[in-house]
Amino acid sequence: MIPFVERLRRGVILADGAWGSMLMSRGLPPNQSPETWTLERPEILRAIAREYLEAGAEILTTNTFGGTTLALSRHRLEQRAVEINATGVAILRDIAEGRAYVSASIGPTGRLLAPLGDLRPDAAEAAFAAQIETIAEAGADLLCIETMSDPAEAVLAIHAAKRVAPALPVIATMTFELTPRGPYTLMGTSVEAAARLLAEAGADVVGANCGEGVRQMTVVAEAFAAHSRLPVAIRPNAGLPLRQGRQLVYAELPEDFAKAAAALLQPGVAVLGGCCGTTPAHIRALRSVLAARV
């Protein structure tokens, strides 16, 4: 495959959809770390990756979202961090086979940085660096620092990436909520500020993921289009989850999701995919929307 940064210049790249909610639909208990299934149920990860690849995804995302030692410690898995991250990349490398880019997911540590919390910035950056070093050695094509609410944590992750894996492109996305003043993160960061801070830290692509659904994300995409000088990645949820018995159900069906997602294709949007609640069917429907624009 051509280098990812070059591919960005050739048109919108279709990413895959959710992994956590897909694993839950295959039986992952709600209180269990998704990363455990990288080691215990790799056949399920392979099956999901194949489904996304067959749906048309050009980016496959590793099951390493909570793969820092800090995040894994909540499940007493920190001693298996290297194994989890290396195996997560290896599973997708086998499936991608030159047909898709392997994007290593890097999520928040789950702890607040000082002074709001007790996590020292240097400890957070060290945790990100350790995860990224393993991911890079395992053969990931790019890094996706995602679902960040605190720009300071996102910046630390980007700095770690540029220090230990400078050759890997970095997508950095944050999560926004709509307020009367526009979209802001839980930490009070605007899209304009996020776009600037992520770019200054060294991200190659900036944007947003998760959120309340496609229509809310349209406002975020428009704001990034107005304020970002870098390519933009947008990956909305399939609406907000509703609990039905023991299961979470997402309201936006694939066809409705894809139809509404056409409005996300603002100038500068270079990566489009899904987040929580999206499935291979959602990605297949998005592929049809993109094909119709060619």
mmCIF file with all atom_site columns, N, CA and C in Angstrom, residues 77-128:
data_model
loop_
_atom_site.group_PDB
_atom_site.id
_atom_site.type_symbol
_atom_site.label_atom_id
_atom_site.label_alt_id
_atom_site.label_comp_id
_atom_site.label_asym_id
_atom_site.label_entity_id
_atom_site.label_seq_id
_atom_site.pdbx_PDB_ins_code
_atom_site.Cartn_x
_atom_site.Cartn_y
_atom_site.Cartn_z
_atom_site.occupancy
_atom_site.B_iso_or_equiv
_atom_site.pdbx_formal_charge
_atom_site.auth_seq_id
_atom_site.auth_comp_id
_atom_site.auth_asym_id
_atom_site.auth_atom_id
_atom_site.pdbx_PDB_model_num
ATOM 1   N N  . LEU A 1 77  ? -4.197 -5.976  34.711 1.00 0.00 ? 77  LEU A N  1
ATOM 2   C CA . LEU A 1 77  ? -3.600 -6.535  33.501 1.00 0.00 ? 77  LEU A CA 1
ATOM 3   C C  . LEU A 1 77  ? -2.324 -5.814  33.083 1.00 0.00 ? 77  LEU A C  1
ATOM 4   N N  . GLU A 1 78  ? -1.830 -4.919  33.927 1.00 0.00 ? 78  GLU A N  1
ATOM 5   C CA . GLU A 1 78  ? -0.695 -4.092  33.508 1.00 0.00 ? 78  GLU A CA 1
ATOM 6   C C  . GLU A 1 78  ? 0.546  -4.923  33.183 1.00 0.00 ? 78  GLU A C  1
ATOM 7   N N  . GLN A 1 79  ? 0.684  -6.081  33.802 1.00 0.00 ? 79  GLN A N  1
ATOM 8   C CA . GLN A 1 79  ? 1.847  -6.922  33.523 1.00 0.00 ? 79  GLN A CA 1
ATOM 9   C C  . GLN A 1 79  ? 1.782  -7.568  32.138 1.00 0.00 ? 79  GLN A C  1
ATOM 10  N N  . ARG A 1 80  ? 0.608  -7.514  31.514 1.00 0.00 ? 80  ARG A N  1
ATOM 11  C CA . ARG A 1 80  ? 0.440  -8.134  30.192 1.00 0.00 ? 80  ARG A CA 1
ATOM 12  C C  . ARG A 1 80  ? 0.332  -7.082  29.086 1.00 0.00 ? 80  ARG A C  1
ATOM 13  N N  . ALA A 1 81  ? 0.720  -5.853  29.400 1.00 0.00 ? 81  ALA A N  1
ATOM 14  C CA . ALA A 1 81  ? 0.553  -4.750  28.450 1.00 0.00 ? 81  ALA A CA 1
ATOM 15  C C  . ALA A 1 81  ? 1.289  -5.002  27.138 1.00 0.00 ? 81  ALA A C  1
ATOM 16  N N  . VAL A 1 82  ? 2.523  -5.447  27.201 1.00 0.00 ? 82  VAL A N  1
ATOM 17  C CA . VAL A 1 82  ? 3.291  -5.683  25.973 1.00 0.00 ? 82  VAL A CA 1
ATOM 18  C C  . VAL A 1 82  ? 2.619  -6.763  25.138 1.00 0.00 ? 82  VAL A C  1
ATOM 19  N N  . GLU A 1 83  ? 2.203  -7.845  25.771 1.00 0.00 ? 83  GLU A N  1
ATOM 20  C CA . GLU A 1 83  ? 1.556  -8.948  25.061 1.00 0.00 ? 83  GLU A CA 1
ATOM 21  C C  . GLU A 1 83  ? 0.251  -8.499  24.415 1.00 0.00 ? 83  GLU A C  1
ATOM 22  N N  . ILE A 1 84  ? -0.546 -7.730  25.149 1.00 0.00 ? 84  ILE A N  1
ATOM 23  C CA . ILE A 1 84  ? -1.836 -7.262  24.629 1.00 0.00 ? 84  ILE A CA 1
ATOM 24  C C  . ILE A 1 84  ? -1.638 -6.361  23.418 1.00 0.00 ? 84  ILE A C  1
ATOM 25  N N  . ASN A 1 85  ? -0.728 -5.407  23.518 1.00 0.00 ? 85  ASN A N  1
ATOM 26  C CA . ASN A 1 85  ? -0.536 -4.456  22.421 1.00 0.00 ? 85  ASN A CA 1
ATOM 27  C C  . ASN A 1 85  ? 0.108  -5.102  21.204 1.00 0.00 ? 85  ASN A C  1
ATOM 28  N N  . ALA A 1 86  ? 1.108  -5.936  21.424 1.00 0.00 ? 86  ALA A N  1
ATOM 29  C CA . ALA A 1 86  ? 1.770  -6.597  20.295 1.00 0.00 ? 86  ALA A CA 1
ATOM 30  C C  . ALA A 1 86  ? 0.820  -7.559  19.590 1.00 0.00 ? 86  ALA A C  1
ATOM 31  N N  . THR A 1 87  ? 0.042  -8.303  20.365 1.00 0.00 ? 87  THR A N  1
ATOM 32  C CA . THR A 1 87  ? -0.901 -9.247  19.769 1.00 0.00 ? 87  THR A CA 1
ATOM 33  C C  . THR A 1 87  ? -2.021 -8.515  19.044 1.00 0.00 ? 87  THR A C  1
ATOM 34  N N  . GLY A 1 88  ? -2.474 -7.398  19.604 1.00 0.00 ? 88  GLY A N  1
ATOM 35  C CA . GLY A 1 88  ? -3.524 -6.620  18.949 1.00 0.00 ? 88  GLY A CA 1
ATOM 36  C C  . GLY A 1 88  ? -3.131 -6.173  17.558 1.00 0.00 ? 88  GLY A C  1
ATOM 37  N N  . VAL A 1 89  ? -1.887 -5.744  17.405 1.00 0.00 ? 89  VAL A N  1
ATOM 38  C CA . VAL A 1 89  ? -1.396 -5.346  16.081 1.00 0.00 ? 89  VAL A CA 1
ATOM 39  C C  . VAL A 1 89  ? -1.234 -6.564  15.180 1.00 0.00 ? 89  VAL A C  1
ATOM 40  N N  . ALA A 1 90  ? -0.674 -7.639  15.719 1.00 0.00 ? 90  ALA A N  1
ATOM 41  C CA . ALA A 1 90  ? -0.408 -8.835  14.909 1.00 0.00 ? 90  ALA A CA 1
ATOM 42  C C  . ALA A 1 90  ? -1.688 -9.421  14.326 1.00 0.00 ? 90  ALA A C  1
ATOM 43  N N  . ILE A 1 91  ? -2.759 -9.425  15.103 1.00 0.00 ? 91  ILE A N  1
ATOM 44  C CA . ILE A 1 91  ? -4.035 -9.966  14.614 1.00 0.00 ? 91  ILE A CA 1
ATOM 45  C C  . ILE A 1 91  ? -4.488 -9.216  13.366 1.00 0.00 ? 91  ILE A C  1
ATOM 46  N N  . LEU A 1 92  ? -4.407 -7.897  13.407 1.00 0.00 ? 92  LEU A N  1
ATOM 47  C CA . LEU A 1 92  ? -4.878 -7.108  12.261 1.00 0.00 ? 92  LEU A CA 1
ATOM 48  C C  . LEU A 1 92  ? -3.901 -7.149  11.100 1.00 0.00 ? 92  LEU A C  1
ATOM 49  N N  . ARG A 1 93  ? -2.622 -7.265  11.378 1.00 0.00 ? 93  ARG A N  1
ATOM 50  C CA . ARG A 1 93  ? -1.654 -7.379  10.277 1.00 0.00 ? 93  ARG A CA 1
ATOM 51  C C  . ARG A 1 93  ? -1.977 -8.616  9.434  1.00 0.00 ? 93  ARG A C  1
ATOM 52  N N  . ASP A 1 94  ? -2.343 -9.699  10.093 1.00 0.00 ? 94  ASP A N  1
ATOM 53  C CA . ASP A 1 94  ? -2.678 -10.928 9.370  1.00 0.00 ? 94  ASP A CA 1
ATOM 54  C C  . ASP A 1 94  ? -3.913 -10.747 8.495  1.00 0.00 ? 94  ASP A C  1
ATOM 55  N N  . ILE A 1 95  ? -4.879 -9.960  8.976  1.00 0.00 ? 95  ILE A N  1
ATOM 56  C CA . ILE A 1 95  ? -6.127 -9.766  8.229  1.00 0.00 ? 95  ILE A CA 1
ATOM 57  C C  . ILE A 1 95  ? -5.943 -8.734  7.125  1.00 0.00 ? 95  ILE A C  1
ATOM 58  N N  . ALA A 1 96  ? -5.234 -7.644  7.418  1.00 0.00 ? 96  ALA A N  1
ATOM 59  C CA . ALA A 1 96  ? -5.113 -6.534  6.461  1.00 0.00 ? 96  ALA A CA 1
ATOM 60  C C  . ALA A 1 96  ? -4.407 -6.959  5.184  1.00 0.00 ? 96  ALA A C  1
ATOM 61  N N  . GLU A 1 97  ? -3.300 -7.676  5.292  1.00 0.00 ? 97  GLU A N  1
ATOM 62  C CA . GLU A 1 97  ? -2.575 -8.229  4.145  1.00 0.00 ? 97  GLU A CA 1
ATOM 63  C C  . GLU A 1 97  ? -2.410 -7.231  2.999  1.00 0.00 ? 97  GLU A C  1
ATOM 64  N N  . GLY A 1 98  ? -2.047 -6.002  3.340  1.00 0.00 ? 98  GLY A N  1
ATOM 65  C CA . GLY A 1 98  ? -1.819 -5.007  2.309  1.00 0.00 ? 98  GLY A CA 1
ATOM 66  C C  . GLY A 1 98  ? -3.069 -4.381  1.728  1.00 0.00 ? 98  GLY A C  1
ATOM 67  N N  . ARG A 1 99  ? -4.235 -4.745  2.241  1.00 0.00 ? 99  ARG A N  1
ATOM 68  C CA . ARG A 1 99  ? -5.495 -4.177  1.747  1.00 0.00 ? 99  ARG A CA 1
ATOM 69  C C  . ARG A 1 99  ? -6.010 -3.045  2.622  1.00 0.00 ? 99  ARG A C  1
ATOM 70  N N  . ALA A 1 100 ? -5.480 -2.912  3.817  1.00 0.00 ? 100 ALA A N  1
ATOM 71  C CA . ALA A 1 100 ? -5.930 -1.866  4.738  1.00 0.00 ? 100 ALA A CA 1
ATOM 72  C C  . ALA A 1 100 ? -4.766 -1.460  5.631  1.00 0.00 ? 100 ALA A C  1
ATOM 73  N N  . TYR A 1 101 ? -4.853 -0.241  6.153  1.00 0.00 ? 101 TYR A N  1
ATOM 74  C CA . TYR A 1 101 ? -3.863 0.247   7.105  1.00 0.00 ? 101 TYR A CA 1
ATOM 75  C C  . TYR A 1 101 ? -4.237 -0.231  8.508  1.00 0.00 ? 101 TYR A C  1
ATOM 76  N N  . VAL A 1 102 ? -3.241 -0.638  9.272  1.00 0.00 ? 102 VAL A N  1
ATOM 77  C CA . VAL A 1 102 ? -3.459 -1.044  10.659 1.00 0.00 ? 102 VAL A CA 1
ATOM 78  C C  . VAL A 1 102 ? -3.228 0.174   11.547 1.00 0.00 ? 102 VAL A C  1
ATOM 79  N N  . SER A 1 103 ? -4.310 0.628   12.164 1.00 0.00 ? 103 SER A N  1
ATOM 80  C CA . SER A 1 103 ? -4.282 1.822   13.003 1.00 0.00 ? 103 SER A CA 1
ATOM 81  C C  . SER A 1 103 ? -4.335 1.397   14.467 1.00 0.00 ? 103 SER A C  1
ATOM 82  N N  . ALA A 1 104 ? -3.328 1.761   15.232 1.00 0.00 ? 104 ALA A N  1
ATOM 83  C CA . ALA A 1 104 ? -3.257 1.362   16.635 1.00 0.00 ? 104 ALA A CA 1
ATOM 84  C C  . ALA A 1 104 ? -4.019 2.349   17.504 1.00 0.00 ? 104 ALA A C  1
ATOM 85  N N  . SER A 1 105 ? -5.033 1.847   18.194 1.00 0.00 ? 105 SER A N  1
ATOM 86  C CA . SER A 1 105 ? -5.880 2.680   19.041 1.00 0.00 ? 105 SER A CA 1
ATOM 87  C C  . SER A 1 105 ? -5.200 2.965   20.374 1.00 0.00 ? 105 SER A C  1
ATOM 88  N N  . ILE A 1 106 ? -5.180 4.251   20.737 1.00 0.00 ? 106 ILE A N  1
ATOM 89  C CA . ILE A 1 106 ? -4.597 4.694   22.004 1.00 0.00 ? 106 ILE A CA 1
ATOM 90  C C  . ILE A 1 106 ? -5.619 5.595   22.683 1.00 0.00 ? 106 ILE A C  1
ATOM 91  N N  . GLY A 1 107 ? -6.228 5.100   23.741 1.00 0.00 ? 107 GLY A N  1
ATOM 92  C CA . GLY A 1 107 ? -7.250 5.858   24.442 1.00 0.00 ? 107 GLY A CA 1
ATOM 93  C C  . GLY A 1 107 ? -6.713 6.537   25.685 1.00 0.00 ? 107 GLY A C  1
ATOM 94  N N  . PRO A 1 108 ? -7.573 7.241   26.408 1.00 0.00 ? 108 PRO A N  1
ATOM 95  C CA . PRO A 1 108 ? -7.152 7.917   27.635 1.00 0.00 ? 108 PRO A CA 1
ATOM 96  C C  . PRO A 1 108 ? -6.672 6.923   28.692 1.00 0.00 ? 108 PRO A C  1
ATOM 97  N N  . THR A 1 109 ? -5.908 7.429   29.635 1.00 0.00 ? 109 THR A N  1
ATOM 98  C CA . THR A 1 109 ? -5.436 6.582   30.735 1.00 0.00 ? 109 THR A CA 1
ATOM 99  C C  . THR A 1 109 ? -6.544 6.249   31.717 1.00 0.00 ? 109 THR A C  1
ATOM 100 N N  . GLY A 1 110 ? -7.607 7.064   31.719 1.00 0.00 ? 110 GLY A N  1
ATOM 101 C CA . GLY A 1 110 ? -8.678 6.865   32.689 1.00 0.00 ? 110 GLY A CA 1
ATOM 102 C C  . GLY A 1 110 ? -8.451 7.600   33.993 1.00 0.00 ? 110 GLY A C  1
ATOM 103 N N  . ARG A 1 111 ? -7.383 8.383   34.066 1.00 0.00 ? 111 ARG A N  1
ATOM 104 C CA . ARG A 1 111 ? -7.081 9.153   35.272 1.00 0.00 ? 111 ARG A CA 1
ATOM 105 C C  . ARG A 1 111 ? -6.902 10.620  34.914 1.00 0.00 ? 111 ARG A C  1
ATOM 106 N N  . LEU A 1 112 ? -7.222 11.491  35.864 1.00 0.00 ? 112 LEU A N  1
ATOM 107 C CA . LEU A 1 112 ? -7.093 12.925  35.645 1.00 0.00 ? 112 LEU A CA 1
ATOM 108 C C  . LEU A 1 112 ? -5.667 13.377  35.908 1.00 0.00 ? 112 LEU A C  1
ATOM 109 N N  . LEU A 1 113 ? -5.204 14.243  35.031 1.00 0.00 ? 113 LEU A N  1
ATOM 110 C CA . LEU A 1 113 ? -3.880 14.827  35.226 1.00 0.00 ? 113 LEU A CA 1
ATOM 111 C C  . LEU A 1 113 ? -3.897 15.822  36.382 1.00 0.00 ? 113 LEU A C  1
ATOM 112 N N  . ALA A 1 114 ? -2.764 15.931  37.079 1.00 0.00 ? 114 ALA A N  1
ATOM 113 C CA . ALA A 1 114 ? -2.606 16.963  38.092 1.00 0.00 ? 114 ALA A CA 1
ATOM 114 C C  . ALA A 1 114 ? -2.705 18.340  37.423 1.00 0.00 ? 114 ALA A C  1
ATOM 115 N N  . PRO A 1 115 ? -3.274 19.346  38.076 1.00 0.00 ? 115 PRO A N  1
ATOM 116 C CA . PRO A 1 115 ? -3.675 19.371  39.482 1.00 0.00 ? 115 PRO A CA 1
ATOM 117 C C  . PRO A 1 115 ? -5.107 18.893  39.743 1.00 0.00 ? 115 PRO A C  1
ATOM 118 N N  . LEU A 1 116 ? -5.893 18.609  38.695 1.00 0.00 ? 116 LEU A N  1
ATOM 119 C CA . LEU A 1 116 ? -7.258 18.136  38.927 1.00 0.00 ? 116 LEU A CA 1
ATOM 120 C C  . LEU A 1 116 ? -7.266 16.730  39.505 1.00 0.00 ? 116 LEU A C  1
ATOM 121 N N  . GLY A 1 117 ? -6.276 15.931  39.125 1.00 0.00 ? 117 GLY A N  1
ATOM 122 C CA . GLY A 1 117 ? -6.158 14.570  39.630 1.00 0.00 ? 117 GLY A CA 1
ATOM 123 C C  . GLY A 1 117 ? -4.770 14.321  40.173 1.00 0.00 ? 117 GLY A C  1
ATOM 124 N N  . ASP A 1 118 ? -4.427 13.032  40.308 1.00 0.00 ? 118 ASP A N  1
ATOM 125 C CA . ASP A 1 118 ? -3.140 12.685  40.911 1.00 0.00 ? 118 ASP A CA 1
ATOM 126 C C  . ASP A 1 118 ? -2.118 12.157  39.911 1.00 0.00 ? 118 ASP A C  1
ATOM 127 N N  . LEU A 1 119 ? -2.447 12.211  38.614 1.00 0.00 ? 119 LEU A N  1
ATOM 128 C CA . LEU A 1 119 ? -1.538 11.664  37.603 1.00 0.00 ? 119 LEU A CA 1
ATOM 129 C C  . LEU A 1 119 ? -0.554 12.726  37.133 1.00 0.00 ? 119 LEU A C  1
ATOM 130 N N  . ARG A 1 120 ? 0.721  12.482  37.362 1.00 0.00 ? 120 ARG A N  1
ATOM 131 C CA . ARG A 1 120 ? 1.748  13.417  36.906 1.00 0.00 ? 120 ARG A CA 1
ATOM 132 C C  . ARG A 1 120 ? 1.878  13.351  35.387 1.00 0.00 ? 120 ARG A C  1
ATOM 133 N N  . PRO A 1 121 ? 2.046  14.482  34.716 1.00 0.00 ? 121 PRO A N  1
ATOM 134 C CA . PRO A 1 121 ? 2.191  14.474  33.258 1.00 0.00 ? 121 PRO A CA 1
ATOM 135 C C  . PRO A 1 121 ? 3.315  13.574  32.768 1.00 0.00 ? 121 PRO A C  1
ATOM 136 N N  . ASP A 1 122 ? 4.456  13.544  33.477 1.00 0.00 ? 122 ASP A N  1
ATOM 137 C CA . ASP A 1 122 ? 5.557  12.709  33.015 1.00 0.00 ? 122 ASP A CA 1
ATOM 138 C C  . ASP A 1 122 ? 5.215  11.224  33.111 1.00 0.00 ? 122 ASP A C  1
ATOM 139 N N  . ALA A 1 123 ? 4.404  10.844  34.105 1.00 0.00 ? 123 ALA A N  1
ATOM 140 C CA . ALA A 1 123 ? 3.982  9.449   34.229 1.00 0.00 ? 123 ALA A CA 1
ATOM 141 C C  . ALA A 1 123 ? 3.017  9.076   33.114 1.00 0.00 ? 123 ALA A C  1
ATOM 142 N N  . ALA A 1 124 ? 2.128  10.005  32.771 1.00 0.00 ? 124 ALA A N  1
ATOM 143 C CA . ALA A 1 124 ? 1.192  9.749   31.669 1.00 0.00 ? 124 ALA A CA 1
ATOM 144 C C  . ALA A 1 124 ? 1.944  9.597   30.357 1.00 0.00 ? 124 ALA A C  1
ATOM 145 N N  . GLU A 1 125 ? 2.878  10.508  30.094 1.00 0.00 ? 125 GLU A N  1
ATOM 146 C CA . GLU A 1 125 ? 3.630  10.423  28.835 1.00 0.00 ? 125 GLU A CA 1
ATOM 147 C C  . GLU A 1 125 ? 4.453  9.142   28.775 1.00 0.00 ? 125 GLU A C  1
ATOM 148 N N  . ALA A 1 126 ? 5.010  8.724   29.896 1.00 0.00 ? 126 ALA A N  1
ATOM 149 C CA . ALA A 1 126 ? 5.788  7.484   29.922 1.00 0.00 ? 126 ALA A CA 1
ATOM 150 C C  . ALA A 1 126 ? 4.907  6.277   29.609 1.00 0.00 ? 126 ALA A C  1
ATOM 151 N N  . ALA A 1 127 ? 3.678  6.284   30.128 1.00 0.00 ? 127 ALA A N  1
ATOM 152 C CA . ALA A 1 127 ? 2.758  5.175   29.851 1.00 0.00 ? 127 ALA A CA 1
ATOM 153 C C  . ALA A 1 127 ? 2.387  5.132   28.373 1.00 0.00 ? 127 ALA A C  1
ATOM 154 N N  . PHE A 1 128 ? 2.107  6.292   27.798 1.00 0.00 ? 128 PHE A N  1
ATOM 155 C CA . PHE A 1 128 ? 1.809  6.338   26.361 1.00 0.00 ? 128 PHE A CA 1
ATOM 156 C C  . PHE A 1 128 ? 3.024  5.880   25.545 1.00 0.00 ? 128 PHE A C  1
#
